[in-house]
Amino acid sequence: MKKIIALNLKMNLGYKEILDYIKTIQNKVTDNYEVIFFPTSIYLDLFKKSGYLVGAQNVHFENKGAYTGEISPYQLKSLGVDYTLVGHSERRLHFKENDILINEKVKGALKNQLKVILCVGETDEERLSNKTYSVIENQLKNNLQNIDLEDVTIAYEPVWAIGSGKTPTKDEIDEVVSFIKKKVKQENAIDIRVLYGGSVNKENIKDIMSIESVDGVLVGSSSIDPNYLISMIDIID
Ligand code: PGA
């Protein structure tokens, strides 16, 4: 199975910038990896029509209804969307998404054959008080309750590493990723894929991708400039 490079563009770039972005990456995206673009939802179709795997950054749990401003998993699927992120720490923090809601979203997405990348990870405060493992164990337990995990990938994203330029050491990443795999195997008898996310850049991508337990990366800021992105992927291609 190919390792994954998931690119979370967050809430960045205007329409013309996105058209330029797609032009810049044309014929430059490797197929040695499973590269998935997570642009703002209004641009999903543009990436899809250009032949890329695409994912939404967020999804509602219901298929339809009176939920002004939301996008349903049914709608995403009908557009040909392949993946969705669920439980990104920015959604947990800024939009108060809790474990119950996240669990519902995972279920809604899977029901519509959208693959899910569930984000988990500890805050700086939790890390400093040695709660990393218990926090992650709880997130896995609560977010994945009553779910068939076949189409689920986990992204280990320490909250303190996101957008901060700080990353855990290779050994720390390996330990937490291996812990997640072991827990999921114990509870669900399935080998789950686990990505690392948080300040992945040109300087560290090679090291992080070389960790055997890591099945890929979830990249934020380093994916916004298409030239930077291409030169970063070149390093590991
Ligand atoms: P970052 O973001 O690469 O900018 O740290 C990662 C993410 O939020 O998924």
PDB file of C-alpha atoms and ligand atoms in Angstrom:
ATOM      1  CA  MET A   1       0.000   0.000   0.000  1.00  0.00           C
ATOM      2  CA  LYS A   2       1.275   3.464  -0.899  1.00  0.00           C
ATOM      3  CA  LYS A   3       2.002   5.934   1.881  1.00  0.00           C
ATOM      4  CA  ILE A   4      -0.414   8.873   2.050  1.00  0.00           C
ATOM      5  CA  ILE A   5       0.329  12.566   1.585  1.00  0.00           C
ATOM      6  CA  ALA A   6      -2.787  14.453   2.727  1.00  0.00           C
ATOM      7  CA  LEU A   7      -2.746  18.193   2.068  1.00  0.00           C
ATOM      8  CA  ASN A   8      -4.931  20.342   4.271  1.00  0.00           C
ATOM      9  CA  LEU A   9      -5.160  23.782   2.661  1.00  0.00           C
ATOM     10  CA  LYS A  10      -7.418  25.018   5.485  1.00  0.00           C
ATOM     11  CA  MET A  11      -9.237  28.330   4.792  1.00  0.00           C
ATOM     12  CA  ASN A  12      -6.715  29.687   2.287  1.00  0.00           C
ATOM     13  CA  LEU A  13      -6.560  30.998  -1.281  1.00  0.00           C
ATOM     14  CA  GLY A  14      -9.081  32.823  -3.473  1.00  0.00           C
ATOM     15  CA  TYR A  15     -10.583  31.517  -6.681  1.00  0.00           C
ATOM     16  CA  LYS A  16      -7.899  32.829  -9.033  1.00  0.00           C
ATOM     17  CA  GLU A  17      -5.161  31.645  -6.668  1.00  0.00           C
ATOM     18  CA  ILE A  18      -6.661  28.165  -6.669  1.00  0.00           C
ATOM     19  CA  LEU A  19      -6.741  28.107 -10.481  1.00  0.00           C
ATOM     20  CA  ASP A  20      -3.048  29.094 -10.491  1.00  0.00           C
ATOM     21  CA  TYR A  21      -2.345  26.472  -7.833  1.00  0.00           C
ATOM     22  CA  ILE A  22      -3.895  23.718  -9.940  1.00  0.00           C
ATOM     23  CA  LYS A  23      -1.973  24.928 -12.991  1.00  0.00           C
ATOM     24  CA  THR A  24       1.305  24.962 -11.050  1.00  0.00           C
ATOM     25  CA  ILE A  25       0.952  21.396  -9.761  1.00  0.00           C
ATOM     26  CA  GLN A  26      -0.176  19.999 -13.114  1.00  0.00           C
ATOM     27  CA  ASN A  27       1.861  16.920 -14.071  1.00  0.00           C
ATOM     28  CA  LYS A  28       4.059  17.441 -11.021  1.00  0.00           C
ATOM     29  CA  VAL A  29       2.187  15.360  -8.459  1.00  0.00           C
ATOM     30  CA  THR A  30       3.888  12.017  -7.935  1.00  0.00           C
ATOM     31  CA  ASP A  31       1.971   8.788  -8.018  1.00  0.00           C
ATOM     32  CA  ASN A  32       4.441   7.013  -5.801  1.00  0.00           C
ATOM     33  CA  TYR A  33       2.226   8.212  -2.946  1.00  0.00           C
ATOM     34  CA  GLU A  34      -1.513   8.496  -2.450  1.00  0.00           C
ATOM     35  CA  VAL A  35      -1.743  12.290  -2.630  1.00  0.00           C
ATOM     36  CA  ILE A  36      -5.056  13.758  -1.445  1.00  0.00           C
ATOM     37  CA  PHE A  37      -5.995  17.444  -1.569  1.00  0.00           C
ATOM     38  CA  PHE A  38      -8.235  18.900   1.126  1.00  0.00           C
ATOM     39  CA  PRO A  39      -9.055  22.400  -0.207  1.00  0.00           C
ATOM     40  CA  THR A  40     -11.882  24.614   1.021  1.00  0.00           C
ATOM     41  CA  SER A  41     -15.056  22.789  -0.063  1.00  0.00           C
ATOM     42  CA  ILE A  42     -16.021  25.324  -2.765  1.00  0.00           C
ATOM     43  CA  TYR A  43     -12.914  24.224  -4.687  1.00  0.00           C
ATOM     44  CA  LEU A  44     -13.328  20.450  -4.335  1.00  0.00           C
ATOM     45  CA  ASP A  45     -14.838  20.101  -7.775  1.00  0.00           C
ATOM     46  CA  LEU A  46     -11.950  21.961  -9.439  1.00  0.00           C
ATOM     47  CA  PHE A  47      -9.417  19.540  -7.951  1.00  0.00           C
ATOM     48  CA  LYS A  48     -11.614  16.543  -8.712  1.00  0.00           C
ATOM     49  CA  LYS A  49     -12.050  17.593 -12.346  1.00  0.00           C
ATOM     50  CA  SER A  50      -8.280  17.933 -12.630  1.00  0.00           C
ATOM     51  CA  GLY A  51      -7.970  14.272 -11.704  1.00  0.00           C
ATOM     52  CA  TYR A  52      -6.818  14.456  -8.092  1.00  0.00           C
ATOM     53  CA  LEU A  53      -8.026  12.545  -5.066  1.00  0.00           C
ATOM     54  CA  VAL A  54      -9.905  15.006  -2.900  1.00  0.00           C
ATOM     55  CA  GLY A  55     -11.212  15.268   0.625  1.00  0.00           C
ATOM     56  CA  ALA A  56     -13.380  17.684   2.590  1.00  0.00           C
ATOM     57  CA  GLN A  57     -12.010  19.389   5.694  1.00  0.00           C
ATOM     58  CA  ASN A  58     -15.299  18.908   7.508  1.00  0.00           C
ATOM     59  CA  VAL A  59     -18.649  17.191   7.041  1.00  0.00           C
ATOM     60  CA  HIS A  60     -22.101  17.197   8.643  1.00  0.00           C
ATOM     61  CA  PHE A  61     -23.486  13.951  10.022  1.00  0.00           C
ATOM     62  CA  GLU A  62     -26.928  14.049   8.355  1.00  0.00           C
ATOM     63  CA  ASN A  63     -27.480  13.493   4.635  1.00  0.00           C
ATOM     64  CA  LYS A  64     -29.872  16.424   4.219  1.00  0.00           C
ATOM     65  CA  GLY A  65     -32.040  18.859   6.118  1.00  0.00           C
ATOM     66  CA  ALA A  66     -32.376  22.293   7.658  1.00  0.00           C
ATOM     67  CA  TYR A  67     -28.725  22.834   8.597  1.00  0.00           C
ATOM     68  CA  THR A  68     -27.891  26.201   7.040  1.00  0.00           C
ATOM     69  CA  GLY A  69     -24.275  26.523   6.020  1.00  0.00           C
ATOM     70  CA  GLU A  70     -23.391  22.857   6.363  1.00  0.00           C
ATOM     71  CA  ILE A  71     -22.346  20.285   3.754  1.00  0.00           C
ATOM     72  CA  SER A  72     -23.595  16.722   4.003  1.00  0.00           C
ATOM     73  CA  PRO A  73     -21.671  13.512   3.395  1.00  0.00           C
ATOM     74  CA  TYR A  74     -24.245  12.609   0.733  1.00  0.00           C
ATOM     75  CA  GLN A  75     -23.550  15.888  -1.088  1.00  0.00           C
ATOM     76  CA  LEU A  76     -19.794  15.368  -0.915  1.00  0.00           C
ATOM     77  CA  LYS A  77     -20.116  11.843  -2.232  1.00  0.00           C
ATOM     78  CA  SER A  78     -22.368  13.023  -5.060  1.00  0.00           C
ATOM     79  CA  LEU A  79     -19.548  15.372  -6.115  1.00  0.00           C
ATOM     80  CA  GLY A  80     -17.128  12.444  -6.256  1.00  0.00           C
ATOM     81  CA  VAL A  81     -15.261  13.376  -3.091  1.00  0.00           C
ATOM     82  CA  ASP A  82     -13.098  10.533  -1.803  1.00  0.00           C
ATOM     83  CA  TYR A  83     -12.216  11.460   1.775  1.00  0.00           C
ATOM     84  CA  THR A  84     -13.168  13.695   4.664  1.00  0.00           C
ATOM     85  CA  LEU A  85     -11.241  14.859   7.687  1.00  0.00           C
ATOM     86  CA  VAL A  86     -13.122  14.513  10.948  1.00  0.00           C
ATOM     87  CA  GLY A  87     -12.163  15.866  14.348  1.00  0.00           C
ATOM     88  CA  HIS A  88      -9.361  18.187  13.290  1.00  0.00           C
ATOM     89  CA  SER A  89      -8.156  20.022  16.398  1.00  0.00           C
ATOM     90  CA  GLU A  90      -9.167  23.372  14.879  1.00  0.00           C
ATOM     91  CA  ARG A  91     -12.749  22.062  14.618  1.00  0.00           C
ATOM     92  CA  ARG A  92     -12.610  20.724  18.173  1.00  0.00           C
ATOM     93  CA  LEU A  93     -11.241  24.035  19.468  1.00  0.00           C
ATOM     94  CA  HIS A  94     -12.887  26.803  17.416  1.00  0.00           C
ATOM     95  CA  PHE A  95     -16.187  25.076  16.645  1.00  0.00           C
ATOM     96  CA  LYS A  96     -16.572  23.197  19.913  1.00  0.00           C
ATOM     97  CA  GLU A  97     -16.888  19.810  18.255  1.00  0.00           C
ATOM     98  CA  ASN A  98     -17.091  17.182  20.953  1.00  0.00           C
ATOM     99  CA  ASP A  99     -16.495  13.437  20.918  1.00  0.00           C
ATOM    100  CA  ILE A 100     -20.166  12.571  20.436  1.00  0.00           C
ATOM    101  CA  LEU A 101     -20.515  14.859  17.423  1.00  0.00           C
ATOM    102  CA  ILE A 102     -17.266  13.578  15.959  1.00  0.00           C
ATOM    103  CA  ASN A 103     -18.488  10.004  16.336  1.00  0.00           C
ATOM    104  CA  GLU A 104     -21.716  10.936  14.490  1.00  0.00           C
ATOM    105  CA  LYS A 105     -19.737  12.587  11.711  1.00  0.00           C
ATOM    106  CA  VAL A 106     -17.531   9.528  11.218  1.00  0.00           C
ATOM    107  CA  LYS A 107     -20.656   7.366  11.005  1.00  0.00           C
ATOM    108  CA  GLY A 108     -22.390   9.726   8.540  1.00  0.00           C
ATOM    109  CA  ALA A 109     -19.341   9.844   6.297  1.00  0.00           C
ATOM    110  CA  LEU A 110     -18.804   6.078   6.234  1.00  0.00           C
ATOM    111  CA  LYS A 111     -22.493   5.469   5.520  1.00  0.00           C
ATOM    112  CA  ASN A 112     -21.931   7.446   2.318  1.00  0.00           C
ATOM    113  CA  GLN A 113     -18.736   5.601   1.397  1.00  0.00           C
ATOM    114  CA  LEU A 114     -16.531   8.577   2.172  1.00  0.00           C
ATOM    115  CA  LYS A 115     -13.196   7.498   3.598  1.00  0.00           C
ATOM    116  CA  VAL A 116     -12.404   9.143   6.908  1.00  0.00           C
ATOM    117  CA  ILE A 117      -9.195  10.572   8.304  1.00  0.00           C
ATOM    118  CA  LEU A 118      -9.865  11.016  12.012  1.00  0.00           C
ATOM    119  CA  CYS A 119      -7.515  13.461  13.733  1.00  0.00           C
ATOM    120  CA  VAL A 120      -6.436  12.854  17.317  1.00  0.00           C
ATOM    121  CA  GLY A 121      -3.750  14.383  19.486  1.00  0.00           C
ATOM    122  CA  GLU A 122      -2.884  15.999  22.782  1.00  0.00           C
ATOM    123  CA  THR A 123      -2.556  19.685  23.672  1.00  0.00           C
ATOM    124  CA  ASP A 124       0.659  21.108  25.094  1.00  0.00           C
ATOM    125  CA  GLU A 125      -0.858  21.195  28.557  1.00  0.00           C
ATOM    126  CA  GLU A 126      -1.903  17.558  28.331  1.00  0.00           C
ATOM    127  CA  ARG A 127       1.544  16.568  27.101  1.00  0.00           C
ATOM    128  CA  LEU A 128       3.280  18.403  29.923  1.00  0.00           C
ATOM    129  CA  SER A 129       1.097  16.647  32.476  1.00  0.00           C
ATOM    130  CA  ASN A 130       1.878  13.237  30.937  1.00  0.00           C
ATOM    131  CA  LYS A 131      -1.623  12.704  29.623  1.00  0.00           C
ATOM    132  CA  THR A 132      -0.764  12.104  25.969  1.00  0.00           C
ATOM    133  CA  TYR A 133      -1.628   8.418  25.975  1.00  0.00           C
ATOM    134  CA  SER A 134      -4.802   8.676  28.037  1.00  0.00           C
ATOM    135  CA  VAL A 135      -6.095  11.579  25.932  1.00  0.00           C
ATOM    136  CA  ILE A 136      -5.518   9.668  22.709  1.00  0.00           C
ATOM    137  CA  GLU A 137      -6.956   6.469  24.115  1.00  0.00           C
ATOM    138  CA  ASN A 138     -10.151   8.337  25.066  1.00  0.00           C
ATOM    139  CA  GLN A 139     -10.424  10.038  21.694  1.00  0.00           C
ATOM    140  CA  LEU A 140     -10.081   6.689  19.920  1.00  0.00           C
ATOM    141  CA  LYS A 141     -12.607   5.032  22.195  1.00  0.00           C
ATOM    142  CA  ASN A 142     -15.206   7.803  21.980  1.00  0.00           C
ATOM    143  CA  ASN A 143     -14.768   8.866  18.366  1.00  0.00           C
ATOM    144  CA  LEU A 144     -14.732   5.350  16.954  1.00  0.00           C
ATOM    145  CA  GLN A 145     -17.570   3.825  18.955  1.00  0.00           C
ATOM    146  CA  ASN A 146     -19.651   1.332  16.949  1.00  0.00           C
ATOM    147  CA  ILE A 147     -17.760   1.958  13.752  1.00  0.00           C
ATOM    148  CA  ASP A 148     -16.453  -0.416  11.120  1.00  0.00           C
ATOM    149  CA  LEU A 149     -12.888   0.790  10.720  1.00  0.00           C
ATOM    150  CA  GLU A 150     -12.112  -0.545   7.281  1.00  0.00           C
ATOM    151  CA  ASP A 151     -12.254   2.910   5.646  1.00  0.00           C
ATOM    152  CA  VAL A 152     -10.816   4.854   8.549  1.00  0.00           C
ATOM    153  CA  THR A 153      -7.291   6.249   8.795  1.00  0.00           C
ATOM    154  CA  ILE A 154      -6.046   8.026  11.909  1.00  0.00           C
ATOM    155  CA  ALA A 155      -3.925  11.181  11.828  1.00  0.00           C
ATOM    156  CA  TYR A 156      -1.840  11.705  14.952  1.00  0.00           C
ATOM    157  CA  GLU A 157      -1.639  15.482  15.230  1.00  0.00           C
ATOM    158  CA  PRO A 158      -0.221  16.823  18.484  1.00  0.00           C
ATOM    159  CA  VAL A 159      -2.106  20.106  18.889  1.00  0.00           C
ATOM    160  CA  TRP A 160       1.070  21.884  20.046  1.00  0.00           C
ATOM    161  CA  ALA A 161       2.825  20.904  16.815  1.00  0.00           C
ATOM    162  CA  ILE A 162       0.170  22.286  14.468  1.00  0.00           C
ATOM    163  CA  GLY A 163       1.293  25.512  12.820  1.00  0.00           C
ATOM    164  CA  SER A 164       3.968  26.010  15.479  1.00  0.00           C
ATOM    165  CA  GLY A 165       7.118  24.836  13.693  1.00  0.00           C
ATOM    166  CA  LYS A 166       7.639  22.388  16.576  1.00  0.00           C
ATOM    167  CA  THR A 167       7.538  18.632  16.083  1.00  0.00           C
ATOM    168  CA  PRO A 168       7.999  15.629  18.336  1.00  0.00           C
ATOM    169  CA  THR A 169      11.177  13.587  17.824  1.00  0.00           C
ATOM    170  CA  LYS A 170      11.135  10.609  15.471  1.00  0.00           C
ATOM    171  CA  ASP A 171      11.046   8.269  18.461  1.00  0.00           C
ATOM    172  CA  GLU A 172       8.157  10.144  20.044  1.00  0.00           C
ATOM    173  CA  ILE A 173       6.159   9.988  16.818  1.00  0.00           C
ATOM    174  CA  ASP A 174       6.916   6.294  16.451  1.00  0.00           C
ATOM    175  CA  GLU A 175       5.857   5.579  20.037  1.00  0.00           C
ATOM    176  CA  VAL A 176       2.493   7.324  19.777  1.00  0.00           C
ATOM    177  CA  VAL A 177       1.717   5.986  16.289  1.00  0.00           C
ATOM    178  CA  SER A 178       2.587   2.452  17.422  1.00  0.00           C
ATOM    179  CA  PHE A 179       0.423   2.933  20.511  1.00  0.00           C
ATOM    180  CA  ILE A 180      -2.550   3.951  18.323  1.00  0.00           C
ATOM    181  CA  LYS A 181      -2.070   0.924  16.084  1.00  0.00           C
ATOM    182  CA  LYS A 182      -1.810  -1.408  19.060  1.00  0.00           C
ATOM    183  CA  LYS A 183      -4.939  -0.002  20.739  1.00  0.00           C
ATOM    184  CA  VAL A 184      -7.029  -0.208  17.581  1.00  0.00           C
ATOM    185  CA  LYS A 185      -5.821  -3.760  16.973  1.00  0.00           C
ATOM    186  CA  GLN A 186      -6.715  -4.776  20.538  1.00  0.00           C
ATOM    187  CA  GLU A 187     -10.179  -3.240  20.412  1.00  0.00           C
ATOM    188  CA  ASN A 188     -11.140  -3.874  16.798  1.00  0.00           C
ATOM    189  CA  ALA A 189      -8.829  -6.590  15.479  1.00  0.00           C
ATOM    190  CA  ILE A 190      -7.888  -4.425  12.514  1.00  0.00           C
ATOM    191  CA  ASP A 191      -4.601  -2.981  11.226  1.00  0.00           C
ATOM    192  CA  ILE A 192      -5.288   0.718  10.897  1.00  0.00           C
ATOM    193  CA  ARG A 193      -3.209   3.216   8.946  1.00  0.00           C
ATOM    194  CA  VAL A 194      -1.825   6.130  10.954  1.00  0.00           C
ATOM    195  CA  LEU A 195      -0.478   9.417   9.574  1.00  0.00           C
ATOM    196  CA  TYR A 196       1.543  12.070  11.364  1.00  0.00           C
ATOM    197  CA  GLY A 197       0.548  15.744  11.110  1.00  0.00           C
ATOM    198  CA  GLY A 198       1.885  18.976  12.639  1.00  0.00           C
ATOM    199  CA  SER A 199       4.532  21.276  11.144  1.00  0.00           C
ATOM    200  CA  VAL A 200       5.641  18.885   8.437  1.00  0.00           C
ATOM    201  CA  ASN A 201       7.990  20.796   6.112  1.00  0.00           C
ATOM    202  CA  LYS A 202      10.922  20.433   3.737  1.00  0.00           C
ATOM    203  CA  GLU A 203      13.350  20.034   6.607  1.00  0.00           C
ATOM    204  CA  ASN A 204      11.623  17.159   8.370  1.00  0.00           C
ATOM    205  CA  ILE A 205       9.460  15.309   5.824  1.00  0.00           C
ATOM    206  CA  LYS A 206      12.155  12.802   4.904  1.00  0.00           C
ATOM    207  CA  ASP A 207      12.796  11.849   8.516  1.00  0.00           C
ATOM    208  CA  ILE A 208       9.105  11.583   9.335  1.00  0.00           C
ATOM    209  CA  MET A 209       8.267   9.518   6.257  1.00  0.00           C
ATOM    210  CA  SER A 210      11.156   7.184   7.080  1.00  0.00           C
ATOM    211  CA  ILE A 211       9.544   6.116  10.379  1.00  0.00           C
ATOM    212  CA  GLU A 212       8.352   2.617   9.653  1.00  0.00           C
ATOM    213  CA  SER A 213       5.137   2.806  11.669  1.00  0.00           C
ATOM    214  CA  VAL A 214       4.045   6.035   9.950  1.00  0.00           C
ATOM    215  CA  ASP A 215       1.800   5.481   6.921  1.00  0.00           C
ATOM    216  CA  GLY A 216       1.976   9.050   5.665  1.00  0.00           C
ATOM    217  CA  VAL A 217       1.639  12.707   6.571  1.00  0.00           C
ATOM    218  CA  LEU A 218      -1.075  15.318   6.948  1.00  0.00           C
ATOM    219  CA  VAL A 219       0.418  18.628   5.853  1.00  0.00           C
ATOM    220  CA  GLY A 220      -1.073  22.063   6.536  1.00  0.00           C
ATOM    221  CA  SER A 221       0.892  25.304   6.003  1.00  0.00           C
ATOM    222  CA  SER A 222       3.508  23.641   3.797  1.00  0.00           C
ATOM    223  CA  SER A 223       0.826  22.829   1.233  1.00  0.00           C
ATOM    224  CA  ILE A 224      -0.391  26.390   0.628  1.00  0.00           C
ATOM    225  CA  ASP A 225       2.394  27.479  -1.735  1.00  0.00           C
ATOM    226  CA  PRO A 226       2.264  25.012  -4.644  1.00  0.00           C
ATOM    227  CA  ASN A 227       5.930  25.511  -5.576  1.00  0.00           C
ATOM    228  CA  TYR A 228       7.037  24.829  -2.018  1.00  0.00           C
ATOM    229  CA  LEU A 229       4.747  21.807  -1.899  1.00  0.00           C
ATOM    230  CA  ILE A 230       6.155  20.295  -5.077  1.00  0.00           C
ATOM    231  CA  SER A 231       9.744  20.822  -3.961  1.00  0.00           C
ATOM    232  CA  MET A 232       8.893  19.257  -0.586  1.00  0.00           C
ATOM    233  CA  ILE A 233       7.357  16.160  -2.168  1.00  0.00           C
ATOM    234  CA  ASP A 234      10.373  15.906  -4.523  1.00  0.00           C
ATOM    235  CA  ILE A 235      12.565  15.318  -1.483  1.00  0.00           C
ATOM    236  CA  ILE A 236      10.851  12.018  -0.743  1.00  0.00           C
ATOM    237  CA  ASP A 237       9.951  10.988  -4.281  1.00  0.00           C
TER     238      ASP A 237
HETATM  239  P1  PGA B   1       0.490  22.409   9.890  1.00  0.00           P
HETATM  240  O1  PGA B   1      -1.014  21.875  10.000  1.00  0.00           O
HETATM  241  O2  PGA B   1       1.182  21.516   8.896  1.00  0.00           O
HETATM  242  O3  PGA B   1       0.353  23.818   9.420  1.00  0.00           O
HETATM  243  O4  PGA B   1       1.088  22.297  11.243  1.00  0.00           O
HETATM  244  C1  PGA B   1      -1.319  20.511  10.010  1.00  0.00           C
HETATM  245  C2  PGA B   1      -2.806  20.328  10.151  1.00  0.00           C
HETATM  246  O5  PGA B   1      -3.460  21.182  10.752  1.00  0.00           O
HETATM  247  O6  PGA B   1      -3.363  19.335   9.662  1.00  0.00           O
END
